[in-house]
GROMACS .gro file of N, CA and C in nm:
model
  321
    1MET      N    1  -1.987  -0.848   5.246
    1MET     CA    2  -2.077  -0.865   5.133
    1MET      C    3  -2.038  -0.772   5.018
    2MET      N    4  -1.998  -0.651   5.049
    2MET     CA    5  -1.963  -0.552   4.948
    2MET      C    6  -1.838  -0.593   4.869
    3THR      N    7  -1.737  -0.650   4.933
    3THR     CA    8  -1.615  -0.690   4.863
    3THR      C    9  -1.641  -0.804   4.766
    4MET      N   10  -1.738  -0.889   4.794
    4MET     CA   11  -1.769  -0.998   4.702
    4MET      C   12  -1.832  -0.943   4.573
    5MET      N   13  -1.904  -0.832   4.578
    5MET     CA   14  -1.966  -0.773   4.461
    5MET      C   15  -1.863  -0.698   4.375
    6LYS      N   16  -1.764  -0.637   4.437
    6LYS     CA   17  -1.664  -0.559   4.365
    6LYS      C   18  -1.573  -0.647   4.279
    7ASN      N   19  -1.536  -0.762   4.324
    7ASN     CA   20  -1.443  -0.848   4.251
    7ASN      C   21  -1.497  -0.892   4.114
    8PRO      N   22  -1.619  -0.944   4.103
    8PRO     CA   23  -1.669  -0.982   3.970
    8PRO      C   24  -1.683  -0.862   3.876
    9ILE      N   25  -1.723  -0.747   3.929
    9ILE     CA   26  -1.737  -0.627   3.847
    9ILE      C   27  -1.600  -0.583   3.795
   10MET      N   28  -1.502  -0.588   3.881
   10MET     CA   29  -1.366  -0.550   3.843
   10MET      C   30  -1.311  -0.647   3.739
   11LEU      N   31  -1.339  -0.774   3.755
   11LEU     CA   32  -1.294  -0.875   3.660
   11LEU      C   33  -1.356  -0.851   3.523
   12VAL      N   34  -1.485  -0.824   3.518
   12VAL     CA   35  -1.553  -0.798   3.391
   12VAL      C   36  -1.498  -0.671   3.327
   13ALA      N   37  -1.477  -0.566   3.406
   13ALA     CA   38  -1.424  -0.440   3.353
   13ALA      C   39  -1.284  -0.459   3.294
   14CYS      N   40  -1.200  -0.531   3.364
   14CYS     CA   41  -1.064  -0.557   3.314
   14CYS      C   42  -1.066  -0.642   3.187
   15THR      N   43  -1.154  -0.741   3.183
   15THR     CA   44  -1.165  -0.827   3.066
   15THR      C   45  -1.210  -0.746   2.944
   16LEU      N   46  -1.309  -0.660   2.962
   16LEU     CA   47  -1.357  -0.577   2.852
   16LEU      C   48  -1.248  -0.481   2.803
   17LEU      N   49  -1.177  -0.420   2.895
   17LEU     CA   50  -1.069  -0.329   2.859
   17LEU      C   51  -0.959  -0.401   2.781
   18PHE      N   52  -0.918  -0.514   2.831
   18PHE     CA   53  -0.812  -0.591   2.764
   18PHE      C   54  -0.855  -0.637   2.625
   19SER      N   55  -0.978  -0.686   2.610
   19SER     CA   56  -1.022  -0.734   2.479
   19SER      C   57  -1.035  -0.620   2.379
   20SER      N   58  -1.078  -0.503   2.422
   20SER     CA   59  -1.087  -0.391   2.328
   20SER      C   60  -0.948  -0.343   2.285
   21LEU      N   61  -0.851  -0.346   2.374
   21LEU     CA   62  -0.714  -0.310   2.339
   21LEU      C   63  -0.655  -0.412   2.242
   22ALA      N   64  -0.684  -0.538   2.263
   22ALA     CA   65  -0.633  -0.644   2.174
   22ALA      C   66  -0.689  -0.629   2.033
   23VAL      N   67  -0.815  -0.594   2.020
   23VAL     CA   68  -0.877  -0.574   1.890
   23VAL      C   69  -0.813  -0.455   1.819
   24LEU      N   70  -0.793  -0.345   1.889
   24LEU     CA   71  -0.729  -0.227   1.830
   24LEU      C   72  -0.588  -0.258   1.783
   25ALA      N   73  -0.513  -0.330   1.861
   25ALA     CA   74  -0.375  -0.362   1.826
   25ALA      C   75  -0.369  -0.454   1.704
   26SER      N   76  -0.458  -0.548   1.694
   26SER     CA   77  -0.454  -0.643   1.583
   26SER      C   78  -0.496  -0.580   1.451
   27GLN      N   79  -0.576  -0.475   1.454
   27GLN     CA   80  -0.620  -0.410   1.330
   27GLN      C   81  -0.504  -0.342   1.259
   28ASN      N   82  -0.405  -0.295   1.330
   28ASN     CA   83  -0.299  -0.217   1.270
   28ASN      C   84  -0.171  -0.293   1.241
   29SER      N   85  -0.154  -0.412   1.293
   29SER     CA   86  -0.023  -0.473   1.285
   29SER      C   87  -0.010  -0.593   1.191
   30PHE      N   88  -0.118  -0.645   1.138
   30PHE     CA   89  -0.108  -0.765   1.056
   30PHE      C   90  -0.152  -0.739   0.914
   31GLY      N   91  -0.076  -0.792   0.820
   31GLY     CA   92  -0.115  -0.787   0.680
   31GLY      C   93  -0.069  -0.662   0.608
   32PRO      N   94  -0.065  -0.670   0.476
   32PRO     CA   95  -0.021  -0.558   0.394
   32PRO      C   96  -0.129  -0.450   0.384
   33ASP      N   97  -0.085  -0.328   0.348
   33ASP     CA   98  -0.179  -0.217   0.335
   33ASP      C   99  -0.269  -0.231   0.213
   34LYS      N  100  -0.207  -0.259   0.097
   34LYS     CA  101  -0.283  -0.267  -0.027
   34LYS      C  102  -0.241  -0.390  -0.108
   35CYS      N  103  -0.341  -0.461  -0.157
   35CYS     CA  104  -0.318  -0.578  -0.242
   35CYS      C  105  -0.403  -0.564  -0.368
   36CYS      N  106  -0.365  -0.633  -0.472
   36CYS     CA  107  -0.442  -0.638  -0.597
   36CYS      C  108  -0.519  -0.769  -0.603
   37PHE      N  109  -0.647  -0.760  -0.638
   37PHE     CA  110  -0.728  -0.880  -0.652
   37PHE      C  111  -0.781  -0.895  -0.794
   38ALA      N  112  -0.761  -0.789  -0.874
   38ALA     CA  113  -0.797  -0.792  -1.016
   38ALA      C  114  -0.707  -0.692  -1.087
   39PHE      N  115  -0.679  -0.718  -1.213
   39PHE     CA  116  -0.590  -0.631  -1.290
   39PHE      C  117  -0.665  -0.562  -1.403
   40VAL      N  118  -0.620  -0.441  -1.438
   40VAL     CA  119  -0.674  -0.375  -1.557
   40VAL      C  120  -0.624  -0.453  -1.678
   41SER      N  121  -0.709  -0.465  -1.778
   41SER     CA  122  -0.671  -0.545  -1.894
   41SER      C  123  -0.614  -0.460  -2.007
   42LYS      N  124  -0.660  -0.335  -2.018
   42LYS     CA  125  -0.613  -0.249  -2.126
   42LYS      C  126  -0.490  -0.171  -2.081
   43PRO      N  127  -0.397  -0.148  -2.171
   43PRO     CA  128  -0.279  -0.068  -2.136
   43PRO      C  129  -0.317   0.073  -2.091
   44LEU      N  130  -0.247   0.122  -1.992
   44LEU     CA  131  -0.270   0.257  -1.941
   44LEU      C  132  -0.182   0.356  -2.017
   45PRO      N  133  -0.230   0.480  -2.036
   45PRO     CA  134  -0.146   0.579  -2.102
   45PRO      C  135  -0.029   0.619  -2.011
   46LYS      N  136   0.093   0.601  -2.062
   46LYS     CA  137   0.215   0.625  -1.984
   46LYS      C  138   0.219   0.764  -1.922
   47ARG      N  139   0.174   0.864  -1.996
   47ARG     CA  140   0.183   1.002  -1.949
   47ARG      C  141   0.086   1.033  -1.835
   48ARG      N  142  -0.014   0.947  -1.815
   48ARG     CA  143  -0.113   0.969  -1.707
   48ARG      C  144  -0.073   0.899  -1.577
   49VAL      N  145   0.031   0.815  -1.585
   49VAL     CA  146   0.079   0.744  -1.466
   49VAL      C  147   0.176   0.835  -1.391
   50VAL      N  148   0.144   0.864  -1.265
   50VAL     CA  149   0.227   0.952  -1.183
   50VAL      C  150   0.339   0.871  -1.116
   51SER      N  151   0.302   0.757  -1.058
   51SER     CA  152   0.399   0.674  -0.987
   51SER      C  153   0.347   0.531  -0.980
   52TYR      N  154   0.431   0.444  -0.928
   52TYR     CA  155   0.390   0.304  -0.912
   52TYR      C  156   0.455   0.246  -0.787
   53THR      N  157   0.392   0.143  -0.733
   53THR     CA  158   0.449   0.065  -0.624
   53THR      C  159   0.415  -0.081  -0.647
   54ASN      N  160   0.505  -0.167  -0.604
   54ASN     CA  161   0.478  -0.311  -0.609
   54ASN      C  162   0.399  -0.349  -0.485
   55THR      N  163   0.310  -0.445  -0.499
   55THR     CA  164   0.234  -0.490  -0.383
   55THR      C  165   0.325  -0.570  -0.290
   56ASP      N  166   0.283  -0.582  -0.168
   56ASP     CA  167   0.358  -0.653  -0.064
   56ASP      C  168   0.366  -0.802  -0.097
   57ASP      N  169   0.473  -0.866  -0.053
   57ASP     CA  170   0.490  -1.010  -0.075
   57ASP      C  171   0.384  -1.093  -0.004
   58LEU      N  172   0.319  -1.036   0.097
   58LEU     CA  173   0.215  -1.108   0.170
   58LEU      C  174   0.082  -1.110   0.096
   59CYS      N  175   0.069  -1.032  -0.011
   59CYS     CA  176  -0.055  -1.030  -0.088
   59CYS      C  177  -0.071  -1.162  -0.163
   60PRO      N  178  -0.195  -1.205  -0.187
   60PRO     CA  179  -0.217  -1.332  -0.256
   60PRO      C  180  -0.173  -1.328  -0.403
   61MET      N  181  -0.177  -1.210  -0.467
   61MET     CA  182  -0.134  -1.196  -0.606
   61MET      C  183  -0.027  -1.088  -0.614
   62LYS      N  184   0.077  -1.115  -0.691
   62LYS     CA  185   0.180  -1.014  -0.711
   62LYS      C  186   0.126  -0.912  -0.811
   63GLY      N  187   0.138  -0.784  -0.777
   63GLY     CA  188   0.084  -0.681  -0.864
   63GLY      C  189   0.161  -0.551  -0.856
   64VAL      N  190   0.129  -0.462  -0.950
   64VAL     CA  191   0.184  -0.327  -0.952
   64VAL      C  192   0.068  -0.231  -0.938
   65LEU      N  193   0.082  -0.138  -0.846
   65LEU     CA  194  -0.022  -0.039  -0.820
   65LEU      C  195   0.021   0.092  -0.886
   66PHE      N  196  -0.050   0.133  -0.992
   66PHE     CA  197  -0.019   0.257  -1.062
   66PHE      C  198  -0.105   0.370  -1.005
   67LYS      N  199  -0.041   0.480  -0.967
   67LYS     CA  200  -0.115   0.599  -0.923
   67LYS      C  201  -0.129   0.689  -1.045
   68MET      N  202  -0.254   0.726  -1.076
   68MET     CA  203  -0.282   0.803  -1.196
   68MET      C  204  -0.292   0.953  -1.164
   69LEU      N  205  -0.289   1.037  -1.269
   69LEU     CA  206  -0.299   1.182  -1.252
   69LEU      C  207  -0.424   1.224  -1.176
   70ASN      N  208  -0.535   1.153  -1.199
   70ASN     CA  209  -0.661   1.189  -1.133
   70ASN      C  210  -0.670   1.136  -0.989
   71GLY      N  211  -0.563   1.069  -0.941
   71GLY     CA  212  -0.562   1.020  -0.804
   71GLY      C  213  -0.602   0.875  -0.788
   72ASN      N  214  -0.659   0.817  -0.893
   72ASN     CA  215  -0.699   0.675  -0.888
   72ASN      C  216  -0.575   0.586  -0.879
   73GLU      N  217  -0.594   0.472  -0.816
   73GLU     CA  218  -0.489   0.369  -0.812
   73GLU      C  219  -0.542   0.245  -0.882
   74LEU      N  220  -0.465   0.199  -0.980
   74LEU     CA  221  -0.507   0.085  -1.060
   74LEU      C  222  -0.405  -0.027  -1.050
   75CYS      N  223  -0.454  -0.149  -1.041
   75CYS     CA  224  -0.366  -0.266  -1.031
   75CYS      C  225  -0.340  -0.324  -1.169
   76ALA      N  226  -0.213  -0.365  -1.188
   76ALA     CA  227  -0.175  -0.426  -1.315
   76ALA      C  228  -0.086  -0.547  -1.289
   77ASP      N  229  -0.086  -0.637  -1.385
   77ASP     CA  230  -0.006  -0.759  -1.377
   77ASP      C  231   0.139  -0.727  -1.414
   78PRO      N  232   0.234  -0.746  -1.322
   78PRO     CA  233   0.373  -0.710  -1.349
   78PRO      C  234   0.440  -0.794  -1.458
   79SER      N  235   0.378  -0.904  -1.499
   79SER     CA  236   0.439  -0.988  -1.602
   79SER      C  237   0.398  -0.947  -1.744
   80VAL      N  238   0.305  -0.852  -1.756
   80VAL     CA  239   0.257  -0.807  -1.886
   80VAL      C  240   0.354  -0.703  -1.943
   81GLU      N  241   0.378  -0.709  -2.074
   81GLU     CA  242   0.480  -0.624  -2.137
   81GLU      C  243   0.454  -0.474  -2.120
   82TRP      N  244   0.329  -0.427  -2.140
   82TRP     CA  245   0.303  -0.284  -2.129
   82TRP      C  246   0.327  -0.233  -1.988
   83VAL      N  247   0.307  -0.319  -1.889
   83VAL     CA  248   0.331  -0.280  -1.749
   83VAL      C  249   0.481  -0.260  -1.727
   84THR      N  250   0.561  -0.353  -1.775
   84THR     CA  251   0.707  -0.340  -1.758
   84THR      C  252   0.761  -0.219  -1.833
   85LYS      N  253   0.701  -0.185  -1.948
   85LYS     CA  254   0.745  -0.068  -2.023
   85LYS      C  255   0.716   0.061  -1.947
   86ILE      N  256   0.601   0.070  -1.883
   86ILE     CA  257   0.569   0.188  -1.803
   86ILE      C  258   0.666   0.200  -1.686
   87ILE      N  259   0.694   0.088  -1.620
   87ILE     CA  260   0.787   0.088  -1.507
   87ILE      C  261   0.926   0.134  -1.552
   88GLU      N  262   0.972   0.081  -1.665
   88GLU     CA  263   1.103   0.120  -1.719
   88GLU      C  264   1.107   0.269  -1.750
   89ALA      N  265   1.000   0.322  -1.809
   89ALA     CA  266   0.993   0.464  -1.843
   89ALA      C  267   0.996   0.550  -1.717
   90LYS      N  268   0.924   0.508  -1.615
   90LYS     CA  269   0.922   0.585  -1.489
   90LYS      C  270   1.058   0.579  -1.420
   91GLU      N  271   1.125   0.465  -1.428
   91GLU     CA  272   1.259   0.451  -1.369
   91GLU      C  273   1.359   0.543  -1.440
   92LYS      N  274   1.351   0.548  -1.575
   92LYS     CA  275   1.439   0.635  -1.653
   92LYS      C  276   1.417   0.781  -1.617
   93LEU      N  277   1.291   0.819  -1.605
   93LEU     CA  278   1.256   0.957  -1.570
   93LEU      C  279   1.308   0.992  -1.432
   94LEU      N  280   1.294   0.901  -1.339
   94LEU     CA  281   1.342   0.922  -1.202
   94LEU      C  282   1.495   0.934  -1.200
   95ALA      N  283   1.562   0.849  -1.277
   95ALA     CA  284   1.708   0.855  -1.283
   95ALA      C  285   1.754   0.987  -1.343
   96LYS      N  286   1.683   1.035  -1.444
   96LYS     CA  287   1.717   1.162  -1.507
   96LYS      C  288   1.701   1.278  -1.406
   97LYS      N  289   1.593   1.274  -1.328
   97LYS     CA  290   1.570   1.378  -1.227
   97LYS      C  291   1.679   1.377  -1.121
   98VAL      N  292   1.715   1.258  -1.074
   98VAL     CA  293   1.819   1.244  -0.972
   98VAL      C  294   1.952   1.294  -1.027
   99ASP      N  295   1.982   1.256  -1.151
   99ASP     CA  296   2.109   1.296  -1.214
   99ASP      C  297   2.116   1.448  -1.230
  100SER      N  298   2.008   1.511  -1.273
  100SER     CA  299   2.010   1.656  -1.291
  100SER      C  300   2.019   1.729  -1.158
  101SER      N  301   1.957   1.676  -1.054
  101SER     CA  302   1.966   1.742  -0.923
  101SER      C  303   2.105   1.727  -0.863
  102VAL      N  304   2.171   1.616  -0.889
  102VAL     CA  305   2.308   1.595  -0.839
  102VAL      C  306   2.403   1.690  -0.911
  103SER      N  307   2.388   1.707  -1.043
  103SER     CA  308   2.477   1.795  -1.117
  103SER      C  309   2.454   1.941  -1.078
  104LYS      N  310   2.333   1.980  -1.043
  104LYS     CA  311   2.306   2.118  -0.997
  104LYS      C  312   2.372   2.143  -0.863
  105GLU      N  313   2.372   2.043  -0.775
  105GLU     CA  314   2.432   2.058  -0.643
  105GLU      C  315   2.584   2.071  -0.651
  106SER      N  316   2.645   2.007  -0.750
  106SER     CA  317   2.791   2.009  -0.759
  106SER      C  318   2.842   2.137  -0.826
  107ASP      N  319   2.755   2.215  -0.890
  107ASP     CA  320   2.796   2.341  -0.955
  107ASP      C  321   2.835   2.448  -0.856
   0.00000   0.00000   0.00000
């Protein structure tokens, strides 16, 4: 009689354990980290933008995520002219930094 009671309890315990592990695994492995669902409409001040990243291809809208001096992250439309100008300016600045660090190392 005792062995008949243990089997259903063990089955329920294993099922609960497996389902909780499956939920934890699915939360971390699917989909992009950050997506844009709305864009800022006014141009951002170039000097207040610290860095930028493009959103993942899996996002519903293609966007650029600007990290600002105050820590905020703002989404912008990558096809807008002021957005491309900020990106170009940040790329130039980064290239200048890399170039100066390479020339210091070779001295």
